[in-house]
GROMACS .gro file of N, CA and C in nm:
model
  516
    1MET      N    1   1.452   1.326   0.410
    1MET     CA    2   1.572   1.288   0.336
    1MET      C    3   1.544   1.157   0.264
    2SER      N    4   1.608   1.141   0.154
    2SER     CA    5   1.591   1.018   0.078
    2SER      C    6   1.664   0.904   0.148
    3ASN      N    7   1.618   0.784   0.118
    3ASN     CA    8   1.686   0.666   0.171
    3ASN      C    9   1.831   0.664   0.123
    4ALA      N   10   1.854   0.713   0.000
    4ALA     CA   11   1.991   0.718  -0.054
    4ALA      C   12   2.080   0.808   0.030
    5GLY      N   13   2.026   0.918   0.081
    5GLY     CA   14   2.105   1.009   0.164
    5GLY      C   15   2.149   0.944   0.294
    6MET      N   16   2.057   0.874   0.360
    6MET     CA   17   2.094   0.807   0.486
    6MET      C   18   2.188   0.691   0.458
    7ASN      N   19   2.167   0.622   0.347
    7ASN     CA   20   2.261   0.515   0.311
    7ASN      C   21   2.401   0.571   0.289
    8ALA      N   22   2.410   0.687   0.226
    8ALA     CA   23   2.541   0.752   0.207
    8ALA      C   24   2.603   0.784   0.341
    9ALA      N   25   2.522   0.833   0.435
    9ALA     CA   26   2.574   0.864   0.570
    9ALA      C   27   2.629   0.738   0.636
   10ILE      N   28   2.557   0.628   0.624
   10ILE     CA   29   2.600   0.503   0.687
   10ILE      C   30   2.729   0.452   0.624
   11TRP      N   31   2.739   0.456   0.492
   11TRP     CA   32   2.861   0.411   0.426
   11TRP      C   33   2.979   0.500   0.462
   12LEU      N   34   2.956   0.631   0.470
   12LEU     CA   35   3.064   0.722   0.512
   12LEU      C   36   3.104   0.696   0.657
   13LEU      N   37   3.007   0.666   0.742
   13LEU     CA   38   3.039   0.632   0.881
   13LEU      C   39   3.122   0.504   0.886
   14MET      N   40   3.090   0.407   0.802
   14MET     CA   41   3.167   0.284   0.798
   14MET      C   42   3.311   0.311   0.752
   15VAL      N   43   3.327   0.394   0.651
   15VAL     CA   44   3.462   0.431   0.606
   15VAL      C   45   3.536   0.501   0.719
   16GLN      N   46   3.468   0.595   0.786
   16GLN     CA   47   3.528   0.668   0.898
   16GLN      C   48   3.571   0.572   1.008
   17ALA      N   49   3.485   0.478   1.041
   17ALA     CA   50   3.516   0.382   1.147
   17ALA      C   51   3.635   0.295   1.109
   18CYS      N   52   3.643   0.255   0.984
   18CYS     CA   53   3.757   0.175   0.938
   18CYS      C   54   3.887   0.256   0.941
   19LEU      N   55   3.879   0.381   0.899
   19LEU     CA   56   3.998   0.468   0.907
   19LEU      C   57   4.040   0.487   1.052
   20GLY      N   58   3.944   0.507   1.141
   20GLY     CA   59   3.974   0.523   1.283
   20GLY      C   60   4.036   0.398   1.342
   21ALA      N   61   3.987   0.283   1.300
   21ALA     CA   62   4.044   0.157   1.349
   21ALA      C   63   4.189   0.144   1.303
   22PHE      N   64   4.216   0.178   1.177
   22PHE     CA   65   4.353   0.173   1.127
   22PHE      C   66   4.441   0.272   1.204
   23ASP      N   67   4.393   0.394   1.223
   23ASP     CA   68   4.468   0.497   1.296
   23ASP      C   69   4.504   0.447   1.436
   24THR      N   70   4.407   0.388   1.504
   24THR     CA   71   4.430   0.339   1.639
   24THR      C   72   4.527   0.222   1.641
   25LEU      N   73   4.501   0.123   1.558
   25LEU     CA   74   4.583   0.002   1.561
   25LEU      C   75   4.725   0.027   1.510
   26TYR      N   76   4.737   0.099   1.400
   26TYR     CA   77   4.871   0.119   1.343
   26TYR      C   78   4.947   0.228   1.417
   27TYR      N   79   4.891   0.348   1.424
   27TYR     CA   80   4.967   0.459   1.482
   27TYR      C   81   4.969   0.455   1.635
   28HIS      N   82   4.853   0.447   1.698
   28HIS     CA   83   4.849   0.455   1.845
   28HIS      C   84   4.908   0.333   1.913
   29GLU      N   85   4.877   0.215   1.860
   29GLU     CA   86   4.921   0.092   1.926
   29GLU      C   87   5.056   0.042   1.875
   30PHE      N   88   5.070   0.020   1.745
   30PHE     CA   89   5.190  -0.041   1.690
   30PHE      C   90   5.307   0.056   1.682
   31LYS      N   91   5.289   0.166   1.613
   31LYS     CA   92   5.400   0.256   1.586
   31LYS      C   93   5.441   0.340   1.707
   32LEU      N   94   5.344   0.399   1.775
   32LEU     CA   95   5.376   0.495   1.883
   32LEU      C   96   5.359   0.438   2.023
   33LYS      N   97   5.286   0.331   2.038
   33LYS     CA   98   5.265   0.268   2.169
   33LYS      C   99   5.222   0.371   2.274
   34LEU      N  100   5.114   0.444   2.242
   34LEU     CA  101   5.069   0.553   2.329
   34LEU      C  102   5.038   0.509   2.471
   35ALA      N  103   4.987   0.389   2.487
   35ALA     CA  104   4.951   0.342   2.621
   35ALA      C  105   5.073   0.330   2.712
   36HIS      N  106   5.194   0.331   2.655
   36HIS     CA  107   5.315   0.316   2.734
   36HIS      C  108   5.392   0.447   2.748
   37GLY      N  109   5.336   0.557   2.694
   37GLY     CA  110   5.404   0.686   2.702
   37GLY      C  111   5.398   0.745   2.842
   38ASP      N  112   5.499   0.824   2.876
   38ASP     CA  113   5.506   0.883   3.009
   38ASP      C  114   5.407   0.998   3.029
   39HIS      N  115   5.382   1.076   2.926
   39HIS     CA  116   5.299   1.196   2.940
   39HIS      C  117   5.173   1.188   2.853
   40THR      N  118   5.118   1.069   2.841
   40THR     CA  119   5.002   1.051   2.755
   40THR      C  120   4.871   1.037   2.832
   41GLY      N  121   4.874   1.068   2.960
   41GLY     CA  122   4.755   1.049   3.044
   41GLY      C  123   4.631   1.119   2.991
   42LEU      N  124   4.642   1.249   2.963
   42LEU     CA  125   4.525   1.323   2.915
   42LEU      C  126   4.484   1.276   2.777
   43GLU      N  127   4.580   1.251   2.690
   43GLU     CA  128   4.545   1.204   2.555
   43GLU      C  129   4.470   1.072   2.561
   44LEU      N  130   4.515   0.981   2.647
   44LEU     CA  131   4.446   0.853   2.661
   44LEU      C  132   4.306   0.870   2.717
   45LYS      N  133   4.289   0.962   2.813
   45LYS     CA  134   4.155   0.988   2.868
   45LYS      C  135   4.064   1.045   2.760
   46LEU      N  136   4.117   1.138   2.679
   46LEU     CA  137   4.038   1.194   2.568
   46LEU      C  138   4.000   1.085   2.469
   47HIS      N  139   4.095   0.998   2.436
   47HIS     CA  140   4.065   0.887   2.345
   47HIS      C  141   3.956   0.797   2.402
   48ALA      N  142   3.964   0.771   2.532
   48ALA     CA  143   3.865   0.683   2.595
   48ALA      C  144   3.725   0.743   2.589
   49VAL      N  145   3.712   0.868   2.626
   49VAL     CA  146   3.579   0.931   2.623
   49VAL      C  147   3.527   0.937   2.480
   50ARG      N  148   3.614   0.973   2.386
   50ARG     CA  149   3.573   0.976   2.244
   50ARG      C  150   3.534   0.835   2.198
   51ASP      N  151   3.608   0.734   2.241
   51ASP     CA  152   3.574   0.596   2.204
   51ASP      C  153   3.436   0.557   2.255
   52PHE      N  154   3.403   0.599   2.377
   52PHE     CA  155   3.271   0.566   2.431
   52PHE      C  156   3.162   0.636   2.351
   53ALA      N  157   3.186   0.762   2.312
   53ALA     CA  158   3.089   0.833   2.228
   53ALA      C  159   3.078   0.765   2.091
   54TYR      N  160   3.192   0.732   2.033
   54TYR     CA  161   3.191   0.664   1.902
   54TYR      C  162   3.121   0.529   1.909
   55SER      N  163   3.140   0.455   2.017
   55SER     CA  164   3.076   0.323   2.025
   55SER      C  165   2.924   0.336   2.024
   56ILE      N  166   2.873   0.443   2.082
   56ILE     CA  167   2.728   0.468   2.079
   56ILE      C  168   2.684   0.505   1.937
   57ILE      N  169   2.756   0.599   1.877
   57ILE     CA  170   2.721   0.645   1.741
   57ILE      C  171   2.731   0.529   1.642
   58ILE      N  172   2.847   0.466   1.640
   58ILE     CA  173   2.874   0.360   1.543
   58ILE      C  174   2.786   0.238   1.567
   59GLY      N  175   2.763   0.209   1.693
   59GLY     CA  176   2.689   0.088   1.726
   59GLY      C  177   2.539   0.098   1.705
   60THR      N  178   2.485   0.219   1.693
   60THR     CA  179   2.340   0.232   1.681
   60THR      C  180   2.291   0.271   1.543
   61LEU      N  181   2.365   0.354   1.471
   61LEU     CA  182   2.311   0.411   1.347
   61LEU      C  183   2.287   0.310   1.235
   62GLY      N  184   2.353   0.197   1.239
   62GLY     CA  185   2.327   0.094   1.139
   62GLY      C  186   2.196   0.020   1.161
   63TRP      N  187   2.138   0.037   1.281
   63TRP     CA  188   2.021  -0.040   1.321
   63TRP      C  189   1.899   0.044   1.359
   64PHE      N  190   1.924   0.169   1.403
   64PHE     CA  191   1.817   0.249   1.464
   64PHE      C  192   1.818   0.394   1.416
   65THR      N  193   1.703   0.457   1.428
   65THR     CA  194   1.693   0.602   1.418
   65THR      C  195   1.672   0.655   1.560
   66TRP      N  196   1.715   0.778   1.583
   66TRP     CA  197   1.700   0.843   1.712
   66TRP      C  198   1.586   0.944   1.699
   67ASN      N  199   1.467   0.909   1.743
   67ASN     CA  200   1.349   0.990   1.716
   67ASN      C  201   1.313   1.082   1.831
   68GLY      N  202   1.242   1.190   1.797
   68GLY     CA  203   1.199   1.288   1.896
   68GLY      C  204   1.319   1.356   1.958
   69ARG      N  205   1.312   1.378   2.088
   69ARG     CA  206   1.422   1.446   2.159
   69ARG      C  207   1.551   1.364   2.159
   70LEU      N  208   1.541   1.235   2.131
   70LEU     CA  209   1.663   1.153   2.123
   70LEU      C  210   1.754   1.201   2.010
   71ALA      N  211   1.695   1.260   1.906
   71ALA     CA  212   1.778   1.314   1.797
   71ALA      C  213   1.871   1.423   1.850
   72TRP      N  214   1.820   1.503   1.944
   72TRP     CA  215   1.905   1.608   2.005
   72TRP      C  216   2.014   1.545   2.091
   73VAL      N  217   1.983   1.433   2.155
   73VAL     CA  218   2.086   1.362   2.233
   73VAL      C  219   2.196   1.313   2.138
   74LEU      N  220   2.157   1.254   2.026
   74LEU     CA  221   2.256   1.209   1.928
   74LEU      C  222   2.340   1.327   1.879
   75LEU      N  223   2.276   1.438   1.845
   75LEU     CA  224   2.351   1.555   1.798
   75LEU      C  225   2.443   1.608   1.908
   76GLY      N  226   2.400   1.597   2.033
   76GLY     CA  227   2.487   1.635   2.145
   76GLY      C  228   2.609   1.545   2.156
   77ILE      N  229   2.589   1.415   2.137
   77ILE     CA  230   2.701   1.320   2.141
   77ILE      C  231   2.798   1.350   2.027
   78LEU      N  232   2.744   1.379   1.909
   78LEU     CA  233   2.829   1.414   1.794
   78LEU      C  234   2.908   1.542   1.822
   79THR      N  235   2.844   1.641   1.881
   79THR     CA  236   2.911   1.767   1.914
   79THR      C  237   3.020   1.743   2.018
   80LEU      N  238   2.990   1.663   2.120
   80LEU     CA  239   3.090   1.627   2.221
   80LEU      C  240   3.209   1.560   2.155
   81GLU      N  241   3.183   1.466   2.065
   81GLU     CA  242   3.292   1.396   1.996
   81GLU      C  243   3.380   1.493   1.918
   82ILE      N  244   3.320   1.588   1.851
   82ILE     CA  245   3.397   1.688   1.774
   82ILE      C  246   3.483   1.772   1.868
   83CYS      N  247   3.426   1.816   1.979
   83CYS     CA  248   3.503   1.897   2.077
   83CYS      C  249   3.619   1.817   2.134
   84ILE      N  250   3.596   1.691   2.167
   84ILE     CA  251   3.704   1.606   2.220
   84ILE      C  252   3.813   1.587   2.115
   85THR      N  253   3.774   1.567   1.990
   85THR     CA  254   3.872   1.550   1.883
   85THR      C  255   3.958   1.674   1.868
   86LEU      N  256   3.897   1.792   1.871
   86LEU     CA  257   3.975   1.916   1.861
   86LEU      C  258   4.069   1.931   1.980
   87TRP      N  259   4.022   1.900   2.100
   87TRP     CA  260   4.106   1.905   2.220
   87TRP      C  261   4.221   1.805   2.206
   88ASP      N  262   4.190   1.686   2.153
   88ASP     CA  263   4.292   1.583   2.133
   88ASP      C  264   4.400   1.632   2.036
   89PHE      N  265   4.361   1.701   1.929
   89PHE     CA  266   4.460   1.757   1.836
   89PHE      C  267   4.556   1.851   1.908
   90ILE      N  268   4.502   1.935   1.995
   90ILE     CA  269   4.585   2.029   2.071
   90ILE      C  270   4.677   1.953   2.165
   91GLU      N  271   4.622   1.854   2.234
   91GLU     CA  272   4.702   1.774   2.328
   91GLU      C  273   4.813   1.698   2.256
   92GLU      N  274   4.781   1.640   2.141
   92GLU     CA  275   4.884   1.568   2.065
   92GLU      C  276   5.001   1.660   2.030
   93ASP      N  277   4.970   1.780   1.987
   93ASP     CA  278   5.076   1.874   1.950
   93ASP      C  279   5.160   1.916   2.069
   94LYS      N  280   5.106   1.910   2.189
   94LYS     CA  281   5.181   1.944   2.309
   94LYS      C  282   5.280   1.834   2.348
   95ILE      N  283   5.243   1.708   2.326
   95ILE     CA  284   5.322   1.599   2.384
   95ILE      C  285   5.407   1.521   2.284
   96ARG      N  286   5.378   1.532   2.154
   96ARG     CA  287   5.456   1.451   2.060
   96ARG      C  288   5.446   1.509   1.919
   97LYS      N  289   5.544   1.474   1.840
   97LYS     CA  290   5.540   1.510   1.698
   97LYS      C  291   5.469   1.397   1.626
   98LEU      N  292   5.359   1.431   1.561
   98LEU     CA  293   5.283   1.329   1.489
   98LEU      C  294   5.357   1.288   1.362
   99PRO      N  295   5.361   1.158   1.334
   99PRO     CA  296   5.416   1.114   1.206
   99PRO      C  297   5.332   1.176   1.093
  100SER      N  298   5.395   1.206   0.981
  100SER     CA  299   5.323   1.271   0.872
  100SER      C  300   5.204   1.187   0.825
  101GLY      N  301   5.217   1.056   0.826
  101GLY     CA  302   5.107   0.970   0.787
  101GLY      C  303   4.988   0.981   0.881
  102GLU      N  304   5.015   0.994   1.010
  102GLU     CA  305   4.906   1.009   1.107
  102GLU      C  306   4.837   1.144   1.089
  103ARG      N  307   4.916   1.248   1.066
  103ARG     CA  308   4.859   1.382   1.042
  103ARG      C  309   4.770   1.378   0.918
  104ALA      N  310   4.817   1.315   0.810
  104ALA     CA  311   4.737   1.303   0.688
  104ALA      C  312   4.611   1.219   0.713
  105MET      N  313   4.625   1.112   0.790
  105MET     CA  314   4.510   1.028   0.823
  105MET      C  315   4.404   1.110   0.895
  106HIS      N  316   4.445   1.193   0.989
  106HIS     CA  317   4.350   1.277   1.062
  106HIS      C  318   4.278   1.374   0.968
  107ALA      N  319   4.350   1.426   0.870
  107ALA     CA  320   4.288   1.517   0.773
  107ALA      C  321   4.183   1.443   0.690
  108VAL      N  322   4.218   1.325   0.642
  108VAL     CA  323   4.122   1.246   0.563
  108VAL      C  324   4.000   1.211   0.648
  109MET      N  325   4.025   1.171   0.772
  109MET     CA  326   3.915   1.137   0.861
  109MET      C  327   3.823   1.257   0.883
  110GLY      N  328   3.880   1.377   0.895
  110GLY     CA  329   3.800   1.498   0.911
  110GLY      C  330   3.711   1.524   0.790
  111ILE      N  331   3.765   1.501   0.672
  111ILE     CA  332   3.688   1.520   0.549
  111ILE      C  333   3.573   1.419   0.541
  112VAL      N  334   3.603   1.292   0.568
  112VAL     CA  335   3.500   1.188   0.563
  112VAL      C  336   3.393   1.215   0.668
  113TYR      N  337   3.434   1.256   0.788
  113TYR     CA  338   3.338   1.284   0.896
  113TYR      C  339   3.248   1.401   0.859
  114GLY      N  340   3.305   1.501   0.794
  114GLY     CA  341   3.224   1.613   0.746
  114GLY      C  342   3.119   1.568   0.646
  115GLY      N  343   3.157   1.479   0.555
  115GLY     CA  344   3.060   1.423   0.460
  115GLY      C  345   2.951   1.345   0.532
  116PHE      N  346   2.991   1.264   0.629
  116PHE     CA  347   2.895   1.188   0.709
  116PHE      C  348   2.794   1.282   0.776
  117LEU      N  349   2.845   1.387   0.840
  117LEU     CA  350   2.756   1.482   0.908
  117LEU      C  351   2.665   1.556   0.810
  118ALA      N  352   2.716   1.586   0.690
  118ALA     CA  353   2.636   1.655   0.590
  118ALA      C  354   2.513   1.573   0.549
  119TYR      N  355   2.526   1.443   0.551
  119TYR     CA  356   2.412   1.357   0.522
  119TYR      C  357   2.327   1.327   0.646
  120LEU      N  358   2.392   1.311   0.761
  120LEU     CA  359   2.320   1.270   0.882
  120LEU      C  360   2.238   1.382   0.945
  121VAL      N  361   2.294   1.500   0.956
  121VAL     CA  362   2.226   1.608   1.030
  121VAL      C  363   2.088   1.640   0.971
  122PRO      N  364   2.074   1.655   0.839
  122PRO     CA  365   1.938   1.679   0.787
  122PRO      C  366   1.841   1.565   0.821
  123GLU      N  367   1.890   1.441   0.819
  123GLU     CA  368   1.805   1.329   0.856
  123GLU      C  369   1.765   1.339   1.003
  124ALA      N  370   1.860   1.373   1.089
  124ALA     CA  371   1.830   1.388   1.232
  124ALA      C  372   1.726   1.497   1.256
  125MET      N  373   1.726   1.600   1.173
  125MET     CA  374   1.625   1.706   1.186
  125MET      C  375   1.485   1.651   1.157
  126HIS      N  376   1.476   1.552   1.069
  126HIS     CA  377   1.347   1.486   1.044
  126HIS      C  378   1.310   1.394   1.160
  127TRP      N  379   1.409   1.332   1.220
  127TRP     CA  380   1.383   1.243   1.334
  127TRP      C  381   1.325   1.320   1.452
  128VAL      N  382   1.365   1.447   1.468
  128VAL     CA  383   1.316   1.530   1.579
  128VAL      C  384   1.163   1.536   1.577
  129GLU      N  385   1.105   1.536   1.459
  129GLU     CA  386   0.959   1.551   1.444
  129GLU      C  387   0.883   1.422   1.473
  130LYS      N  388   0.951   1.312   1.488
  130LYS     CA  389   0.885   1.183   1.513
  130LYS      C  390   0.862   1.163   1.663
  131PRO      N  391   0.774   1.069   1.699
  131PRO     CA  392   0.753   1.040   1.842
  131PRO      C  393   0.882   0.988   1.907
  132LEU      N  394   0.898   1.021   2.034
  132LEU     CA  395   1.017   0.985   2.111
  132LEU      C  396   1.039   0.834   2.110
  133GLY      N  397   1.162   0.794   2.083
  133GLY     CA  398   1.199   0.654   2.090
  133GLY      C  399   1.297   0.619   1.978
  134PHE      N  400   1.347   0.499   1.984
  134PHE     CA  401   1.434   0.449   1.879
  134PHE      C  402   1.348   0.380   1.774
  135GLY      N  403   1.375   0.408   1.648
  135GLY     CA  404   1.304   0.341   1.540
  135GLY      C  405   1.396   0.239   1.475
  136ALA      N  406   1.340   0.130   1.430
  136ALA     CA  407   1.419   0.027   1.363
  136ALA      C  408   1.453   0.075   1.222
  137LYS      N  409   1.580   0.066   1.187
  137LYS     CA  410   1.625   0.103   1.052
  137LYS      C  411   1.751   0.024   1.022
  138TYR      N  412   1.735  -0.089   0.956
  138TYR     CA  413   1.846  -0.180   0.926
  138TYR      C  414   1.915  -0.137   0.797
  139HIS      N  415   2.048  -0.126   0.802
  139HIS     CA  416   2.126  -0.081   0.686
  139HIS      C  417   2.212  -0.192   0.627
  140GLY      N  418   2.174  -0.316   0.647
  140GLY     CA  419   2.242  -0.427   0.580
  140GLY      C  420   2.386  -0.447   0.625
  141PHE      N  421   2.470  -0.483   0.530
  141PHE     CA  422   2.611  -0.513   0.556
  141PHE      C  423   2.682  -0.408   0.642
  142PRO      N  424   2.667  -0.277   0.613
  142PRO     CA  425   2.736  -0.178   0.697
  142PRO      C  426   2.697  -0.186   0.845
  143ALA      N  427   2.572  -0.223   0.873
  143ALA     CA  428   2.529  -0.234   1.012
  143ALA      C  429   2.612  -0.337   1.087
  144TRP      N  430   2.640  -0.449   1.023
  144TRP     CA  431   2.720  -0.554   1.087
  144TRP      C  432   2.864  -0.510   1.106
  145VAL      N  433   2.921  -0.446   1.005
  145VAL     CA  434   3.059  -0.397   1.017
  145VAL      C  435   3.067  -0.292   1.128
  146LEU      N  436   2.971  -0.200   1.130
  146LEU     CA  437   2.970  -0.096   1.233
  146LEU      C  438   2.956  -0.155   1.373
  147THR      N  439   2.874  -0.259   1.386
  147THR     CA  440   2.858  -0.323   1.517
  147THR      C  441   2.989  -0.385   1.563
  148LEU      N  442   3.056  -0.454   1.475
  148LEU     CA  443   3.185  -0.515   1.508
  148LEU      C  444   3.286  -0.407   1.549
  149ILE      N  445   3.292  -0.300   1.472
  149ILE     CA  446   3.386  -0.191   1.504
  149ILE      C  447   3.347  -0.124   1.634
  150ALA      N  448   3.217  -0.107   1.659
  150ALA     CA  449   3.172  -0.044   1.784
  150ALA      C  450   3.219  -0.121   1.906
  151VAL      N  451   3.215  -0.253   1.898
  151VAL     CA  452   3.266  -0.336   2.009
  151VAL      C  453   3.415  -0.312   2.028
  152GLY      N  454   3.490  -0.312   1.917
  152GLY     CA  455   3.634  -0.286   1.925
  152GLY      C  456   3.664  -0.147   1.979
  153VAL      N  457   3.588  -0.047   1.938
  153VAL     CA  458   3.608   0.089   1.985
  153VAL      C  459   3.581   0.097   2.136
  154PHE      N  460   3.477   0.030   2.182
  154PHE     CA  461   3.446   0.029   2.325
  154PHE      C  462   3.559  -0.035   2.404
  155VAL      N  463   3.607  -0.150   2.358
  155VAL     CA  464   3.718  -0.219   2.426
  155VAL      C  465   3.842  -0.130   2.426
  156SER      N  466   3.869  -0.063   2.315
  156SER     CA  467   3.983   0.029   2.307
  156SER      C  468   3.968   0.142   2.408
  157GLY      N  469   3.845   0.192   2.423
  157GLY     CA  470   3.821   0.298   2.520
  157GLY      C  471   3.846   0.254   2.663
  158VAL      N  472   3.802   0.133   2.695
  158VAL     CA  473   3.828   0.078   2.830
  158VAL      C  474   3.978   0.065   2.851
  159ARG      N  475   4.048   0.013   2.752
  159ARG     CA  476   4.193  -0.003   2.763
  159ARG      C  477   4.262   0.131   2.781
  160ASP      N  478   4.223   0.231   2.701
  160ASP     CA  479   4.285   0.364   2.714
  160ASP      C  480   4.257   0.426   2.850
  161MET      N  481   4.136   0.409   2.900
  161MET     CA  482   4.103   0.466   3.031
  161MET      C  483   4.187   0.399   3.139
  162ILE      N  484   4.199   0.267   3.135
  162ILE     CA  485   4.281   0.195   3.233
  162ILE      C  486   4.427   0.236   3.220
  163SER      N  487   4.476   0.248   3.096
  163SER     CA  488   4.616   0.286   3.074
  163SER      C  489   4.645   0.428   3.119
  164SER      N  490   4.545   0.513   3.120
  164SER     CA  491   4.566   0.653   3.159
  164SER      C  492   4.583   0.672   3.309
  165ILE      N  493   4.539   0.575   3.387
  165ILE     CA  494   4.544   0.587   3.533
  165ILE      C  495   4.689   0.595   3.578
  166GLY      N  496   4.718   0.699   3.652
  166GLY     CA  497   4.851   0.718   3.708
  166GLY      C  498   4.951   0.781   3.613
  167LYS      N  499   4.912   0.806   3.489
  167LYS     CA  500   5.004   0.870   3.394
  167LYS      C  501   4.996   1.021   3.408
  168LYS      N  502   5.105   1.084   3.375
  168LYS     CA  503   5.110   1.230   3.375
  168LYS      C  504   5.043   1.282   3.250
  169SER      N  505   4.992   1.405   3.263
  169SER     CA  506   4.941   1.477   3.146
  169SER      C  507   5.047   1.575   3.102
  170SER      N  508   5.030   1.627   2.982
  170SER     CA  509   5.129   1.724   2.932
  170SER      C  510   5.127   1.850   3.017
  171ALA      N  511   5.239   1.919   3.018
  171ALA     CA  512   5.245   2.048   3.086
  171ALA      C  513   5.178   2.152   2.998
  172SER      N  514   5.101   2.240   3.056
  172SER     CA  515   5.031   2.343   2.980
  172SER      C  516   5.123   2.447   2.926
   0.00000   0.00000   0.00000
């Protein structure tokens, strides 16, 4: 893949991370106060696990390549994140009516994430052929923004996991 292709993936990941930060801070924290909901236990647990996956993805791709079999680990983390997001959509619909802005935000995030994956996956297929290990690959300004967001995402995940303890989950 061209350097331009991976740079596009990184910039799309940065846009995705910024959209996710806005979604979390505005909708989850400010508007809906999910951590204080009575039946948000499962949703918060899903958010926490997804946050931990995102912190790995967001925190590493600005600085490193995942070479050899590590590329499959990265693709596994991405697949896990997608599955958790789909499960989260189902859980959200069970426990609350999403504000129209949040629903639209999720749609935009899905489109941006698809673009990110369209650029990243072919690159990861090239990484599979390299010797096992992390390779240095600095992406400039986006790497710093992604690192900052990765720390925030990790902290958010810890908070959501702690907040989920003792909360009820939605009825099936």
